[in-house]
CSV table of C-alpha atoms in Angstrom, one decimal:
chain,number,residue,atom,x,y,z
A,6,UNK,CA,-164.5,-75.6,70.6
A,7,UNK,CA,-161.9,-73.2,72.2
A,8,UNK,CA,-157.9,-74.1,72.8
A,9,UNK,CA,-158.6,-74.1,76.3
A,10,UNK,CA,-162.3,-76.6,76.3
A,11,UNK,CA,-160.0,-78.7,73.5
A,12,UNK,CA,-156.6,-78.8,76.0
A,13,UNK,CA,-159.3,-79.4,79.0
A,14,UNK,CA,-160.8,-82.3,76.9
A,15,UNK,CA,-157.3,-83.9,76.1
A,16,UNK,CA,-155.8,-83.4,79.9
A,17,UNK,CA,-159.1,-85.4,81.3
A,18,UNK,CA,-158.5,-88.3,78.5
A,19,UNK,CA,-155.2,-88.4,79.6
A,20,UNK,CA,-156.6,-88.4,83.2
A,21,UNK,CA,-159.3,-90.7,82.2
A,22,UNK,CA,-157.5,-94.5,82.6
A,23,UNK,CA,-156.1,-93.1,85.7
A,24,UNK,CA,-159.1,-92.6,87.3
A,25,UNK,CA,-160.8,-96.0,85.9
A,26,UNK,CA,-157.8,-97.6,87.4
A,27,UNK,CA,-158.3,-96.0,91.1
A,28,UNK,CA,-161.8,-97.1,90.9
A,29,UNK,CA,-160.8,-100.6,90.9
A,30,UNK,CA,-158.6,-100.1,93.5
A,31,UNK,CA,-160.6,-99.4,95.6
A,32,UNK,CA,-162.4,-102.8,95.4
A,33,UNK,CA,-159.1,-104.6,96.6
A,34,UNK,CA,-159.8,-103.4,100.4
A,35,UNK,CA,-163.0,-105.2,100.5
A,36,UNK,CA,-161.6,-108.5,97.9
A,37,UNK,CA,-158.9,-109.1,100.3
A,38,UNK,CA,-161.2,-108.5,103.5
A,39,UNK,CA,-163.8,-111.1,102.2
A,40,UNK,CA,-161.4,-113.8,101.3
A,41,UNK,CA,-160.0,-113.4,104.9
A,42,UNK,CA,-163.1,-113.6,106.1
A,43,UNK,CA,-164.4,-117.2,103.8
A,44,UNK,CA,-160.7,-118.6,105.2
A,45,UNK,CA,-159.7,-118.7,101.4
A,46,UNK,CA,-156.0,-118.0,101.5
A,47,UNK,CA,-155.4,-119.9,98.1
A,48,UNK,CA,-156.6,-117.5,96.4
A,49,UNK,CA,-155.9,-114.8,98.6
A,50,UNK,CA,-151.6,-115.8,98.6
A,51,UNK,CA,-152.2,-116.6,94.4
A,52,UNK,CA,-151.6,-113.4,93.2
A,53,UNK,CA,-153.5,-114.4,89.1
A,54,UNK,CA,-156.1,-116.1,91.7
A,55,UNK,CA,-157.4,-112.8,93.9
A,56,UNK,CA,-156.3,-110.5,90.7
A,57,UNK,CA,-159.6,-112.2,89.2
A,58,UNK,CA,-161.2,-111.7,92.5
A,59,UNK,CA,-160.3,-107.9,92.6
A,60,UNK,CA,-161.9,-107.4,89.1
A,61,UNK,CA,-164.9,-109.9,89.5
A,62,UNK,CA,-166.0,-107.4,92.6
A,63,UNK,CA,-165.2,-104.1,90.2
A,64,UNK,CA,-167.0,-105.1,87.5
A,65,UNK,CA,-169.6,-105.9,89.1
A,66,UNK,CA,-170.3,-103.0,90.1
A,67,UNK,CA,-168.6,-100.8,86.6
A,68,UNK,CA,-170.1,-103.7,84.3
A,69,UNK,CA,-174.0,-103.2,84.7
A,70,UNK,CA,-173.2,-99.1,84.3
A,71,UNK,CA,-171.2,-99.8,80.7
A,72,UNK,CA,-173.6,-101.9,79.6
A,73,UNK,CA,-176.3,-99.7,79.8
A,74,UNK,CA,-174.3,-97.0,78.1
A,75,UNK,CA,-173.7,-98.9,74.9
A,76,UNK,CA,-176.9,-101.5,74.6
A,77,UNK,CA,-178.6,-98.9,71.4
A,78,UNK,CA,-175.3,-98.9,70.1
A,79,UNK,CA,-174.8,-102.4,70.1
A,80,UNK,CA,-178.3,-103.0,69.3
A,81,UNK,CA,-178.1,-101.5,66.3
A,82,UNK,CA,-174.9,-103.3,65.6
A,83,UNK,CA,-176.6,-107.1,66.0
A,84,UNK,CA,-179.8,-105.8,63.7
A,85,UNK,CA,-176.9,-104.7,60.9
A,86,UNK,CA,-177.4,-100.7,61.0
A,87,UNK,CA,-173.6,-100.2,62.0
A,88,UNK,CA,-172.0,-98.0,59.1
A,89,UNK,CA,-168.6,-96.0,59.6
A,90,UNK,CA,-168.7,-96.3,63.9
A,91,UNK,CA,-172.2,-95.1,63.6
A,92,UNK,CA,-176.1,-96.3,63.7
A,93,UNK,CA,-177.9,-95.7,60.0
A,94,UNK,CA,-181.5,-96.6,59.4
A,95,UNK,CA,-181.2,-98.7,57.0
A,96,UNK,CA,-179.4,-102.2,57.3
A,97,UNK,CA,-175.8,-102.3,55.7
A,98,UNK,CA,-175.1,-106.2,57.0
A,99,UNK,CA,-177.4,-109.3,57.3
A,100,UNK,CA,-178.8,-108.2,61.4
A,101,UNK,CA,-178.0,-111.7,63.3
A,102,UNK,CA,-178.9,-115.3,63.3
A,103,UNK,CA,-178.5,-118.7,63.0
A,104,UNK,CA,-175.8,-120.6,65.1
A,105,UNK,CA,-173.6,-117.8,67.2
A,106,UNK,CA,-170.3,-118.0,68.9
A,107,UNK,CA,-170.7,-115.5,71.9
A,108,UNK,CA,-166.6,-114.7,73.0
A,109,UNK,CA,-166.2,-114.2,76.9
A,110,UNK,CA,-169.6,-113.1,77.9
A,111,UNK,CA,-168.5,-113.7,81.3
A,112,UNK,CA,-171.2,-112.8,84.2
A,113,UNK,CA,-173.4,-112.0,80.8
A,114,UNK,CA,-174.3,-108.7,80.9
A,115,UNK,CA,-174.6,-108.1,78.1
A,116,UNK,CA,-176.6,-110.9,77.0
A,117,UNK,CA,-180.3,-109.5,77.2
A,118,UNK,CA,-179.1,-108.0,74.6
A,119,UNK,CA,-179.4,-110.9,71.9
A,120,UNK,CA,-183.6,-111.4,73.7
A,121,UNK,CA,-185.4,-109.3,70.0
A,122,UNK,CA,-183.2,-112.0,67.8
A,123,UNK,CA,-184.6,-115.0,69.7
A,124,UNK,CA,-187.4,-115.6,67.1
A,125,UNK,CA,-189.1,-118.9,65.2
A,126,UNK,CA,-187.4,-116.9,61.7
A,127,UNK,CA,-184.0,-116.7,63.2
A,128,UNK,CA,-183.3,-120.0,64.5
A,129,UNK,CA,-181.1,-118.5,67.1
A,130,UNK,CA,-178.5,-120.9,69.3
A,131,UNK,CA,-176.1,-119.5,70.8
A,132,UNK,CA,-172.9,-120.6,72.2
A,133,UNK,CA,-171.7,-118.6,75.0
A,134,UNK,CA,-167.2,-119.6,74.9
A,135,UNK,CA,-166.8,-118.4,78.7
A,136,UNK,CA,-163.8,-120.1,80.0
A,137,UNK,CA,-163.7,-118.7,84.2
A,138,UNK,CA,-166.2,-121.0,86.4
A,139,UNK,CA,-166.3,-118.6,88.6
A,140,UNK,CA,-169.1,-116.7,86.0
A,141,UNK,CA,-171.3,-119.3,84.5
A,142,UNK,CA,-173.5,-119.1,87.9
A,143,UNK,CA,-173.8,-115.1,87.2
A,144,UNK,CA,-174.3,-116.1,83.5
A,145,UNK,CA,-177.0,-118.9,83.4
A,146,UNK,CA,-179.2,-116.9,86.2
A,147,UNK,CA,-178.9,-113.9,83.3
A,148,UNK,CA,-179.8,-116.0,80.3
A,149,UNK,CA,-183.0,-116.9,82.2
A,150,UNK,CA,-184.1,-114.1,82.6
A,151,UNK,CA,-183.1,-112.7,78.9
A,152,UNK,CA,-185.7,-115.3,78.6
A,153,UNK,CA,-183.1,-117.4,76.1
A,154,UNK,CA,-181.7,-120.2,77.7
A,155,UNK,CA,-183.2,-122.3,75.0
A,156,UNK,CA,-181.3,-121.4,72.6
A,157,UNK,CA,-177.6,-120.5,75.3
A,158,UNK,CA,-175.1,-122.7,76.1
A,159,UNK,CA,-172.4,-122.3,78.1
A,160,UNK,CA,-169.3,-123.4,77.0
A,161,UNK,CA,-166.5,-123.7,79.1
A,162,UNK,CA,-163.8,-123.6,77.5
A,163,UNK,CA,-161.4,-121.1,75.7
A,164,UNK,CA,-161.2,-120.6,72.1
A,165,UNK,CA,-157.8,-122.9,72.0
A,166,UNK,CA,-159.8,-126.3,73.1
A,167,UNK,CA,-163.8,-125.3,71.1
A,168,UNK,CA,-161.7,-128.2,68.6
A,169,UNK,CA,-161.5,-130.5,71.0
A,170,UNK,CA,-164.6,-130.0,73.3
A,171,UNK,CA,-166.8,-130.3,69.6
A,172,UNK,CA,-165.2,-134.5,69.8
A,173,UNK,CA,-166.4,-134.9,73.4
A,174,UNK,CA,-170.1,-133.3,73.0
A,175,UNK,CA,-172.5,-133.9,70.2
A,176,UNK,CA,-174.5,-130.8,71.2
A,177,UNK,CA,-171.3,-128.8,69.9
A,178,UNK,CA,-170.8,-130.3,67.0
A,179,UNK,CA,-172.1,-128.1,65.8
A,180,UNK,CA,-169.7,-125.1,65.9
A,181,UNK,CA,-167.2,-127.5,63.4
A,182,UNK,CA,-165.1,-125.5,61.4
A,183,UNK,CA,-166.9,-123.3,58.6
A,184,UNK,CA,-170.2,-123.7,60.3
A,185,UNK,CA,-170.9,-120.8,62.0
A,186,UNK,CA,-173.0,-117.8,61.0
A,187,UNK,CA,-171.7,-115.3,63.7
A,188,UNK,CA,-169.2,-114.5,66.0
A,189,UNK,CA,-170.4,-111.6,68.6
A,190,UNK,CA,-167.5,-110.4,70.9
A,191,UNK,CA,-167.6,-107.0,73.4
A,192,UNK,CA,-164.7,-106.2,75.1
A,193,UNK,CA,-163.3,-109.5,76.1
A,194,UNK,CA,-160.4,-109.9,72.9
A,195,UNK,CA,-157.8,-107.3,75.4
A,196,UNK,CA,-157.3,-110.2,77.4
A,197,UNK,CA,-157.7,-113.8,74.8
A,198,UNK,CA,-154.5,-115.6,75.1
A,199,UNK,CA,-151.8,-116.0,72.0
A,200,UNK,CA,-154.6,-112.9,70.2
A,201,UNK,CA,-153.2,-113.7,66.3
A,202,UNK,CA,-154.0,-117.7,67.0
A,203,UNK,CA,-157.0,-117.3,68.3
A,204,UNK,CA,-158.4,-115.2,66.5
A,205,UNK,CA,-157.6,-117.5,63.3
A,206,UNK,CA,-158.9,-119.9,64.6
A,207,UNK,CA,-162.6,-118.1,64.6
A,208,UNK,CA,-162.3,-117.5,61.5
A,209,UNK,CA,-161.7,-120.6,60.5
A,210,UNK,CA,-164.9,-121.7,62.7
A,211,UNK,CA,-167.4,-118.9,60.6
A,212,UNK,CA,-168.8,-120.4,57.5
A,213,UNK,CA,-168.6,-118.7,54.0
A,214,UNK,CA,-170.9,-115.2,54.7
A,215,UNK,CA,-170.6,-114.9,58.4
A,216,UNK,CA,-169.6,-111.9,60.5
A,217,UNK,CA,-168.1,-111.3,63.1
A,218,UNK,CA,-169.8,-107.9,65.2
A,219,UNK,CA,-167.4,-106.6,67.4
A,220,UNK,CA,-166.7,-103.9,70.0
A,221,UNK,CA,-163.8,-103.7,71.6
A,222,UNK,CA,-161.4,-101.2,73.3
A,223,UNK,CA,-157.7,-101.5,70.5
A,224,UNK,CA,-153.8,-100.2,70.3
A,225,UNK,CA,-154.1,-95.6,69.3
A,226,UNK,CA,-154.2,-94.7,66.3
A,227,UNK,CA,-152.3,-91.2,67.1
A,228,UNK,CA,-148.3,-91.4,67.1
A,229,UNK,CA,-147.5,-89.0,69.8
A,230,UNK,CA,-149.9,-90.8,72.3
A,231,UNK,CA,-148.6,-94.1,71.8
A,232,UNK,CA,-146.0,-94.3,74.0
A,233,UNK,CA,-148.1,-92.8,77.1
A,234,UNK,CA,-150.5,-95.4,76.5
A,235,UNK,CA,-147.6,-98.2,76.9
A,236,UNK,CA,-146.9,-96.4,80.1
A,237,UNK,CA,-150.3,-96.5,81.1
A,238,UNK,CA,-151.0,-100.1,80.0
A,239,UNK,CA,-147.5,-101.0,82.7
A,240,UNK,CA,-150.6,-100.4,85.3
A,241,UNK,CA,-153.3,-101.0,83.6
A,242,UNK,CA,-153.2,-104.9,83.7
A,243,UNK,CA,-152.3,-104.9,86.9
A,244,UNK,CA,-155.7,-103.3,88.2
A,245,UNK,CA,-158.0,-105.1,85.4
A,246,UNK,CA,-157.0,-108.4,86.0
A,247,UNK,CA,-154.7,-108.3,82.8
A,248,UNK,CA,-156.2,-106.6,79.9
A,249,UNK,CA,-154.2,-105.2,77.7
A,250,UNK,CA,-154.4,-101.4,76.3
A,251,UNK,CA,-152.1,-101.8,73.5
A,252,UNK,CA,-153.4,-104.4,71.6
A,253,UNK,CA,-153.7,-104.1,67.1
A,254,UNK,CA,-156.6,-105.9,67.4
A,255,UNK,CA,-158.4,-104.3,64.4
A,256,UNK,CA,-155.0,-105.4,62.0
A,257,UNK,CA,-155.4,-108.7,64.0
A,258,UNK,CA,-158.6,-109.5,63.0
A,259,UNK,CA,-158.0,-107.9,59.5
A,260,UNK,CA,-155.5,-110.1,58.4
A,261,UNK,CA,-156.8,-113.7,60.6
A,262,UNK,CA,-158.2,-114.8,57.1
A,263,UNK,CA,-160.2,-114.0,53.8
A,264,UNK,CA,-162.9,-111.0,53.9
A,265,UNK,CA,-165.5,-110.3,51.7
A,266,UNK,CA,-166.8,-107.1,53.7
A,267,UNK,CA,-164.7,-105.4,56.5
A,268,UNK,CA,-166.3,-101.9,58.1
A,269,UNK,CA,-164.5,-101.1,61.5
A,270,UNK,CA,-164.0,-97.7,62.6
A,271,UNK,CA,-163.8,-95.7,65.8
A,272,UNK,CA,-167.1,-95.2,67.1
A,273,UNK,CA,-168.2,-91.3,65.7
A,274,UNK,CA,-168.6,-89.3,69.5
A,275,UNK,CA,-164.6,-90.6,70.3
A,276,UNK,CA,-162.6,-88.0,70.3
A,277,UNK,CA,-159.0,-88.3,68.7
A,278,UNK,CA,-157.6,-88.3,71.7
A,279,UNK,CA,-158.9,-91.0,73.4
A,280,UNK,CA,-156.7,-92.9,75.5
A,281,UNK,CA,-158.5,-96.5,75.9
A,282,UNK,CA,-160.1,-95.6,72.0
A,283,UNK,CA,-162.3,-98.3,70.9
A,284,UNK,CA,-163.3,-100.4,67.3
A,285,UNK,CA,-166.9,-100.9,66.4
A,286,UNK,CA,-168.5,-102.7,63.2
A,287,UNK,CA,-168.0,-106.0,61.7
A,288,UNK,CA,-166.4,-108.2,59.3
A,289,UNK,CA,-168.0,-111.1,56.7
A,290,UNK,CA,-165.9,-113.9,55.5
């Protein structure tokens, strides 16, 4: 790649988050119009509720595209065939199976990824930990469409409430600390409250040998990019419902507890100058 091409690629990368926020902003007027037509003034005059409704409308458009573009790689991740950010032909860790915590599934754009694993030998039992009641109907529909209704249970709570729920509902007793085989998180740790506390809590739920498969966006590593990412993050959470660009999620995961194996890195196809970089891989307790 020539110097001019490289410079152009860096410029486009720096402008990328602004383009994404602009696309989100185009959904704000239609959200306001819909709320007025519905007479939903409670949501209209509450910034957190309005921001959530606005983001849901935007994500309904952009979410499926993000899912489609990552599907093959994330299927390989759950098959245990991701190493150093790339798909490999052989398993490097056990594939998904047993009791699974699906963290923040939202409207369910990713749930069909579990369909190939729903076999008798896998003995799947998936708990979708999703505190937003507004997306439960959509999540239920996609769970049914994916053919996993018999093994997928929506848990209407946040991570911080799991310990109390398992005492109130016998069906949730199987997700006691030290009993979970796998955790899956796709693009959700950027917005969970108290990330250090809640990621440590999730580590506590994994049994020894349990795996955490993840695909998350994280803080940039390049020193010169960090101030720019922090500047973008002044506006980013407002346009994307509280999503935080600058969380050092990889560090938080690594320090959450004892891990036997860690294979987390930026996907091989992402350039060094990406303003919204990701990590892909797994941790094994």
